[in-house]
PDB file of N, CA and C in Angstrom:
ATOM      1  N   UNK C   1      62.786 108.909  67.217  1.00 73.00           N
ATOM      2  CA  UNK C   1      61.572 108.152  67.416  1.00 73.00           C
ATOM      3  C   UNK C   1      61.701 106.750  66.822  1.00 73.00           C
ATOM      4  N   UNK C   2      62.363 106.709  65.253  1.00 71.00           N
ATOM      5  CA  UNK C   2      62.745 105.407  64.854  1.00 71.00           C
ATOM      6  C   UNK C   2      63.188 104.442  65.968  1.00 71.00           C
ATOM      7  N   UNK C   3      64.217 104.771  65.977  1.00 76.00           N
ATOM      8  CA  UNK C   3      65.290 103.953  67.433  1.00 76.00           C
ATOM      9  C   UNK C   3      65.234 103.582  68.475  1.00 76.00           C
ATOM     10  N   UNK C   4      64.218 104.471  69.143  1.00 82.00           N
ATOM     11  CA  UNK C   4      63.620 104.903  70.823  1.00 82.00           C
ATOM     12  C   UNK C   4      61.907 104.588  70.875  1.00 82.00           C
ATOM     13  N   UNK C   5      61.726 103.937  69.788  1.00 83.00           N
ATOM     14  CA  UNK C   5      60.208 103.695  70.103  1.00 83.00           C
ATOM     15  C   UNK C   5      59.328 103.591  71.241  1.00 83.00           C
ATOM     16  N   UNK C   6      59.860 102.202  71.657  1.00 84.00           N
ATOM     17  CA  UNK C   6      59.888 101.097  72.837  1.00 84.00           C
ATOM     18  C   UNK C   6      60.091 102.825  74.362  1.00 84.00           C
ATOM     19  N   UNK C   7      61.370 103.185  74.186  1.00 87.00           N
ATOM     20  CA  UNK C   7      61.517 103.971  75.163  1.00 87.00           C
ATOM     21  C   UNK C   7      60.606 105.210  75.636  1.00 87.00           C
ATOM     22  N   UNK C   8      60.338 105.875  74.427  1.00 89.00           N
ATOM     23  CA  UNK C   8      59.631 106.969  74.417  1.00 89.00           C
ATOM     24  C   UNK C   8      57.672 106.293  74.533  1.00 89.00           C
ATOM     25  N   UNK C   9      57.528 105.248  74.041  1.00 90.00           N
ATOM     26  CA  UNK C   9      56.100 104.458  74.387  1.00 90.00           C
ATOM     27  C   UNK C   9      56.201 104.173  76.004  1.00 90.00           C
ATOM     28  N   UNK C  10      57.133 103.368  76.384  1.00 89.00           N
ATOM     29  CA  UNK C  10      56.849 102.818  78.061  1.00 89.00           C
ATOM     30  C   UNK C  10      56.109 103.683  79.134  1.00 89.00           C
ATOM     31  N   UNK C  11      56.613 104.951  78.923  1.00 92.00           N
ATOM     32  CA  UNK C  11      55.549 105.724  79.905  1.00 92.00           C
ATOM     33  C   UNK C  11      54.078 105.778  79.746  1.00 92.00           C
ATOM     34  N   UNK C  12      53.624 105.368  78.027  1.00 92.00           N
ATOM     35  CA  UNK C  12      52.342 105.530  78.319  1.00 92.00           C
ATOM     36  C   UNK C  12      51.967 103.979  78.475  1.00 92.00           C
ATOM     37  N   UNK C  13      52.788 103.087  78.548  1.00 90.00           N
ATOM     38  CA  UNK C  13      52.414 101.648  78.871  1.00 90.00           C
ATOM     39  C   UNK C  13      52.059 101.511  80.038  1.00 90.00           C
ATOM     40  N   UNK C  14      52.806 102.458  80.669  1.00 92.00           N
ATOM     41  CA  UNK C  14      52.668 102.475  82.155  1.00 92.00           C
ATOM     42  C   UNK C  14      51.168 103.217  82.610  1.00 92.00           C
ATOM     43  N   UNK C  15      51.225 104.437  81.968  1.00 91.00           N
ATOM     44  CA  UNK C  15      49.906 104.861  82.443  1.00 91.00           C
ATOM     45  C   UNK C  15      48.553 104.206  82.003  1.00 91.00           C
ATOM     46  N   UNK C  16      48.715 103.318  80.874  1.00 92.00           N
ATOM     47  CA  UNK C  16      48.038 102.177  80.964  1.00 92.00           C
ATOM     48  C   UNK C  16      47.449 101.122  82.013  1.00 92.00           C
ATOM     49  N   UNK C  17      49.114 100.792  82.483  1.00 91.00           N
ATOM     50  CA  UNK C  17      48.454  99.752  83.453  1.00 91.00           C
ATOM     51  C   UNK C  17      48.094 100.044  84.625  1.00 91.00           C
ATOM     52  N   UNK C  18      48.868 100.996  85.176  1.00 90.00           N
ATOM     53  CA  UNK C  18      48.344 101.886  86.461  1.00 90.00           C
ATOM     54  C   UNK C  18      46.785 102.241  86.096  1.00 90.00           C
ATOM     55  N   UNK C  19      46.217 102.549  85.140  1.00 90.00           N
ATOM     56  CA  UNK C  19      44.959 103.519  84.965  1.00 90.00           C
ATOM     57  C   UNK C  19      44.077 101.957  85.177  1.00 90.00           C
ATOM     58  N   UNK C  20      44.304 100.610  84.382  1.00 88.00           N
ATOM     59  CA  UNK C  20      43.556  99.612  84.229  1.00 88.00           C
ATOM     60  C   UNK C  20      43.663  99.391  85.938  1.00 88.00           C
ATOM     61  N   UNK C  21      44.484  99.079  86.556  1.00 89.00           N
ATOM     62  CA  UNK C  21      44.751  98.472  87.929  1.00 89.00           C
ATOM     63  C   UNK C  21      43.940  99.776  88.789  1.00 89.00           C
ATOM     64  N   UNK C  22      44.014 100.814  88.792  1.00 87.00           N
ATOM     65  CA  UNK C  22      43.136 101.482  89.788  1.00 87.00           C
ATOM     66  C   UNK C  22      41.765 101.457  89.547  1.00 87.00           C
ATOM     67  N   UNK C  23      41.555 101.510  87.713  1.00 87.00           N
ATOM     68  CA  UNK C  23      40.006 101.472  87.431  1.00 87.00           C
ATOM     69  C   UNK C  23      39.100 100.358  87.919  1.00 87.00           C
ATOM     70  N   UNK C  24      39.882  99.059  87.574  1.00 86.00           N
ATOM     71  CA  UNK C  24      39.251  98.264  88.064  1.00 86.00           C
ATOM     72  C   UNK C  24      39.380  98.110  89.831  1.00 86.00           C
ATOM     73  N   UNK C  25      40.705  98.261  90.293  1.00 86.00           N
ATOM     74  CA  UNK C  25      40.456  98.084  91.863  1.00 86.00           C
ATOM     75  C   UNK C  25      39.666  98.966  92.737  1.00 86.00           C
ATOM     76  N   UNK C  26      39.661 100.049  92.237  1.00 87.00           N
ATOM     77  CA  UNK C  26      38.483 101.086  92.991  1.00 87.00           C
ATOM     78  C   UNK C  26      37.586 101.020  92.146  1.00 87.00           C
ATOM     79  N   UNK C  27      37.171 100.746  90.785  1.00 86.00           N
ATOM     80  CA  UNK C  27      35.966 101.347  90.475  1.00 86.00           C
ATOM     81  C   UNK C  27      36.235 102.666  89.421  1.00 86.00           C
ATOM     82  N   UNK C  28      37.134 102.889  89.420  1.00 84.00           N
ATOM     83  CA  UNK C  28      36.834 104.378  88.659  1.00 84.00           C
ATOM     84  C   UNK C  28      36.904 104.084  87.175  1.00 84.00           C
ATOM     85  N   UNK C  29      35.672 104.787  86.970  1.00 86.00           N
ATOM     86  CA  UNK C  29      36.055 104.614  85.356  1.00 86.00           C
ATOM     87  C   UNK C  29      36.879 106.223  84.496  1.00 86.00           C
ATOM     88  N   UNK C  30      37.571 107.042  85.425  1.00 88.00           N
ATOM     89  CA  UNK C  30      38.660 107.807  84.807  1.00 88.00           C
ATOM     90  C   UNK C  30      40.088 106.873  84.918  1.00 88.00           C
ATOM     91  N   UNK C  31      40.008 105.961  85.760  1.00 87.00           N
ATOM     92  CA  UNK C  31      41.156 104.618  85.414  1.00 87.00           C
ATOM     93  C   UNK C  31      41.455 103.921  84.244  1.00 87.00           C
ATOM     94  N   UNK C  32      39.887 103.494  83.599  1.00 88.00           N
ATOM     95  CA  UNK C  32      39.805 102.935  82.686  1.00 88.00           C
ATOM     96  C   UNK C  32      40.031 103.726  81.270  1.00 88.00           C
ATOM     97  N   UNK C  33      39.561 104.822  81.631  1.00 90.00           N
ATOM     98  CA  UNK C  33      39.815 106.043  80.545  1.00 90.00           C
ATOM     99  C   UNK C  33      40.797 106.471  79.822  1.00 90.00           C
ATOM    100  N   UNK C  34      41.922 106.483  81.058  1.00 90.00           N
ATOM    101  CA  UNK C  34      43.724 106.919  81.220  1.00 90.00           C
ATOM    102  C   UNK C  34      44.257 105.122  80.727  1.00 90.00           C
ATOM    103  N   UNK C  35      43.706 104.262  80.863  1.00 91.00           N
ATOM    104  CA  UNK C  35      44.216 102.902  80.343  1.00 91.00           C
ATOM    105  C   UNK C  35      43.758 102.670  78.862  1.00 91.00           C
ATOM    106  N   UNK C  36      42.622 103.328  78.696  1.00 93.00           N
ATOM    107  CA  UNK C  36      42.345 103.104  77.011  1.00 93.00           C
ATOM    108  C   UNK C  36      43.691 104.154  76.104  1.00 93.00           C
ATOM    109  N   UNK C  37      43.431 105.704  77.124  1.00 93.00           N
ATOM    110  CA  UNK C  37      44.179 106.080  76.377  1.00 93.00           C
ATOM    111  C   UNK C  37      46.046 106.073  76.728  1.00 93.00           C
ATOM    112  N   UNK C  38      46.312 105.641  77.462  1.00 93.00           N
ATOM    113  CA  UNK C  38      47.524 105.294  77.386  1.00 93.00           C
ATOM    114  C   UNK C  38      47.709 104.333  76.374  1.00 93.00           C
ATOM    115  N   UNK C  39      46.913 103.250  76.033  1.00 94.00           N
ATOM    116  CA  UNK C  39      47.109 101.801  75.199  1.00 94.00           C
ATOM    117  C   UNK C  39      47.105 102.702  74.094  1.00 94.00           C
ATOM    118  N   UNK C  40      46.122 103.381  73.445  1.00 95.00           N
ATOM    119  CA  UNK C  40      46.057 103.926  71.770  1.00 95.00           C
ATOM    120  C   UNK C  40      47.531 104.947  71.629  1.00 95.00           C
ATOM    121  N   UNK C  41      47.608 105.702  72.806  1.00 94.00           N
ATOM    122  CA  UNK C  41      48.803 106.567  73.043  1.00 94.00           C
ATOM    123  C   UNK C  41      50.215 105.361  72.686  1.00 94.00           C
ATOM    124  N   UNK C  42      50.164 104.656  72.903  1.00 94.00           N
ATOM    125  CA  UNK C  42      51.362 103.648  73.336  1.00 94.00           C
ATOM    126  C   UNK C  42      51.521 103.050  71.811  1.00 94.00           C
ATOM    127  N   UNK C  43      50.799 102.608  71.425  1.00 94.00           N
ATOM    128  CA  UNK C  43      50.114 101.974  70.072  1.00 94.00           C
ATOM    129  C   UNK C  43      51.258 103.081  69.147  1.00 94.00           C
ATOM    130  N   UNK C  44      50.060 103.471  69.130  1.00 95.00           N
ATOM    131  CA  UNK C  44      50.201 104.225  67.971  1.00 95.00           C
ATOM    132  C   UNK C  44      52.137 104.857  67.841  1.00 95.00           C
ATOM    133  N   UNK C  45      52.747 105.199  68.712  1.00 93.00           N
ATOM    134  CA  UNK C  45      53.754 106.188  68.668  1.00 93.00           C
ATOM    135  C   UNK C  45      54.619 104.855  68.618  1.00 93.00           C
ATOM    136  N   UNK C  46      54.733 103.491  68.910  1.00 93.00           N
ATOM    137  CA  UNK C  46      55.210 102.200  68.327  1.00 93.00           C
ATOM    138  C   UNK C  46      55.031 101.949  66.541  1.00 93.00           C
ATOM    139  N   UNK C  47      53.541 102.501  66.196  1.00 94.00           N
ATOM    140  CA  UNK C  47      52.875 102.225  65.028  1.00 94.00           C
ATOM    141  C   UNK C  47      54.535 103.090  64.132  1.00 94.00           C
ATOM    142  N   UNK C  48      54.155 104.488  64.737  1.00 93.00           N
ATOM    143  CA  UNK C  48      54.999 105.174  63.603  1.00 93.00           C
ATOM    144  C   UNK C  48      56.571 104.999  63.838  1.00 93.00           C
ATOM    145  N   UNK C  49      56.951 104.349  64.985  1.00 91.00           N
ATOM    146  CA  UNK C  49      58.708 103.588  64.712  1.00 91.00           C
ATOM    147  C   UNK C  49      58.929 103.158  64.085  1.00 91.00           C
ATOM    148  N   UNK C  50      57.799 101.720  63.556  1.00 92.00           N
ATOM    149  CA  UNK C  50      57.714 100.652  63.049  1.00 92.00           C
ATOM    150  C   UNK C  50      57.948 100.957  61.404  1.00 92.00           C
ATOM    151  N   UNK C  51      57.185 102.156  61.128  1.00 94.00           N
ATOM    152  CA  UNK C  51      56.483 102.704  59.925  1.00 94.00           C
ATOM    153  C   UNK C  51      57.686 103.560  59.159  1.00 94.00           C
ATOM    154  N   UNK C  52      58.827 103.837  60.076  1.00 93.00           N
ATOM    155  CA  UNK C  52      59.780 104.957  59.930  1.00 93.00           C
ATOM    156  C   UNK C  52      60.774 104.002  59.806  1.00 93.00           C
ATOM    157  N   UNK C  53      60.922 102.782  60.467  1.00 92.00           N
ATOM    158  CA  UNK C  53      61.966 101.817  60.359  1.00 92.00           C
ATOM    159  C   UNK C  53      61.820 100.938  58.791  1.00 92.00           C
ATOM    160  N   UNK C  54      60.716 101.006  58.821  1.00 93.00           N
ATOM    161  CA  UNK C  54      60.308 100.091  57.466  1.00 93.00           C
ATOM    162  C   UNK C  54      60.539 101.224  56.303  1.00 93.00           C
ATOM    163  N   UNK C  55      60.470 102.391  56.309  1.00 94.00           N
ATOM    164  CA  UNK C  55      60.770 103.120  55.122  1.00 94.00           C
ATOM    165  C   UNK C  55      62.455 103.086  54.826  1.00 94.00           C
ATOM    166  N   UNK C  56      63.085 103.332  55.932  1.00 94.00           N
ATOM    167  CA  UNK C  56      64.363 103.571  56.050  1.00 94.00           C
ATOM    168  C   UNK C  56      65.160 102.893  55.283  1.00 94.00           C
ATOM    169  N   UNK C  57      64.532 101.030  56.009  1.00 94.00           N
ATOM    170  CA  UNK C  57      64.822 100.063  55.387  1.00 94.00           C
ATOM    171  C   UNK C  57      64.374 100.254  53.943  1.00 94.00           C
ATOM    172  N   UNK C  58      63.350  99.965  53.362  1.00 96.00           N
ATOM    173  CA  UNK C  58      63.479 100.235  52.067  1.00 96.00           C
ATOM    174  C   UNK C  58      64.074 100.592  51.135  1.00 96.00           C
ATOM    175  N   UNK C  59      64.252 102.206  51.893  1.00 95.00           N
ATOM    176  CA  UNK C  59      65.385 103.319  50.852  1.00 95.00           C
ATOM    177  C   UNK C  59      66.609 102.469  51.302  1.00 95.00           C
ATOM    178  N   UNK C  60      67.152 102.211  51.887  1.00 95.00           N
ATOM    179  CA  UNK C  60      68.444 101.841  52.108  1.00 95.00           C
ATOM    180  C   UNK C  60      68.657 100.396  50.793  1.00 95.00           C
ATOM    181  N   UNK C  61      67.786  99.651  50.994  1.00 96.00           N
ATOM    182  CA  UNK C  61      67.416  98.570  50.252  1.00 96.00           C
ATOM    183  C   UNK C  61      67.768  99.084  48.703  1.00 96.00           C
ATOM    184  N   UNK C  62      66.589  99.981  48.258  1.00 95.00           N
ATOM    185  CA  UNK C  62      66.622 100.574  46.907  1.00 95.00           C
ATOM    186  C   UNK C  62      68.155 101.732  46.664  1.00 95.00           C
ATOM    187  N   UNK C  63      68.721 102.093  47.863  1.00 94.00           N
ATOM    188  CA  UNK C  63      69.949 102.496  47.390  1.00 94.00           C
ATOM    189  C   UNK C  63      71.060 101.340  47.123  1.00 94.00           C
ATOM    190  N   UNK C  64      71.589 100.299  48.196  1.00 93.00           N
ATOM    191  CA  UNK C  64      71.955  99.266  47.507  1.00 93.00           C
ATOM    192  C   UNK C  64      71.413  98.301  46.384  1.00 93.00           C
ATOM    193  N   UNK C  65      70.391  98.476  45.784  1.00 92.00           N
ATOM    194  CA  UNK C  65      69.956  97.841  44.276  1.00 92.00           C
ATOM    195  C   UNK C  65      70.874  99.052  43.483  1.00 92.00           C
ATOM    196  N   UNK C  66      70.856 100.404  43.698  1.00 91.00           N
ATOM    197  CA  UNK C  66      70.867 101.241  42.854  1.00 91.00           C
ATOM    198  C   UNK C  66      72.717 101.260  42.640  1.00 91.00           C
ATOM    199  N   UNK C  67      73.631 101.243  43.486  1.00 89.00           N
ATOM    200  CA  UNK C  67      74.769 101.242  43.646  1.00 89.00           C
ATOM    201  C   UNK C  67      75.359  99.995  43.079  1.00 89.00           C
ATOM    202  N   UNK C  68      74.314  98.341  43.182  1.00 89.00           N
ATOM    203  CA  UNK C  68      75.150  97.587  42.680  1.00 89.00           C
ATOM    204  C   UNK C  68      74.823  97.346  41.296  1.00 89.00           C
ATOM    205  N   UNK C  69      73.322  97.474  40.793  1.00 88.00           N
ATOM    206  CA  UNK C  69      73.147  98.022  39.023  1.00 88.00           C
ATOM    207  C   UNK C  69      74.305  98.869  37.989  1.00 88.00           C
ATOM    208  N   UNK C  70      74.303 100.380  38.928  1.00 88.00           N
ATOM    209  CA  UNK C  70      75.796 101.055  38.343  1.00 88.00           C
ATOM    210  C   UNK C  70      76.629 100.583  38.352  1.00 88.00           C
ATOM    211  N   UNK C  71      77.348  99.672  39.516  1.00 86.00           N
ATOM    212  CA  UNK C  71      78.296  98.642  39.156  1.00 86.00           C
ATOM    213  C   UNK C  71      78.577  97.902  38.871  1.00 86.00           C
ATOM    214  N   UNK C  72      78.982  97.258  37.905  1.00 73.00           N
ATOM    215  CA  UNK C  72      78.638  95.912  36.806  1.00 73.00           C
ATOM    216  C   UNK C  72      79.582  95.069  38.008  1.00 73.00           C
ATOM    217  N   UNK C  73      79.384  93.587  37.698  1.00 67.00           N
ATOM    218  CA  UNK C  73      80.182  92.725  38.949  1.00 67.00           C
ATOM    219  C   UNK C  73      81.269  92.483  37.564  1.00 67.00           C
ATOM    220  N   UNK C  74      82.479  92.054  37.707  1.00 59.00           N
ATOM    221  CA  UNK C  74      83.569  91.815  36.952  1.00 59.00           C
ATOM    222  C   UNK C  74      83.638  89.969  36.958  1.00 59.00           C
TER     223      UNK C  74
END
């Protein structure tokens, strides 16, 4: 999910815009429905890539502080 954010989100980007483009071109408001929730669907599962990439980074961060502390520079 880290890695594949973008990939594993696009389908609901899509049912986004398909849902906005029929809601508004016919009228339906189950168009608009499937476009709200594709967008929060889409959102959100980006939200937690983002959220999983930024921890990763961190620890990785705080393991190189931790590796070059134990090692004194000469």
């Amino acid at each position: 999910m880290e890695e594949q954010r973008q990939t594993v989100a696009l389908p609901f980007w899509g049912i986004a815009g398909l849902g906005l483009l029929l809601g508004i071109s016919l009228n339906q408001p189950i168009g608009l429905l499937a476009a709200i929730g594709g967008t929060v669907a889409a959102f959100r599962i980006q939200k937690l890539g983002w959220q999983l990439q930024a921890n990763r980074l961190l620890l990785r961060t705080l393991e190189d502080i931790e590796i070059r502390i134990s090692q004194p520079t000469k």
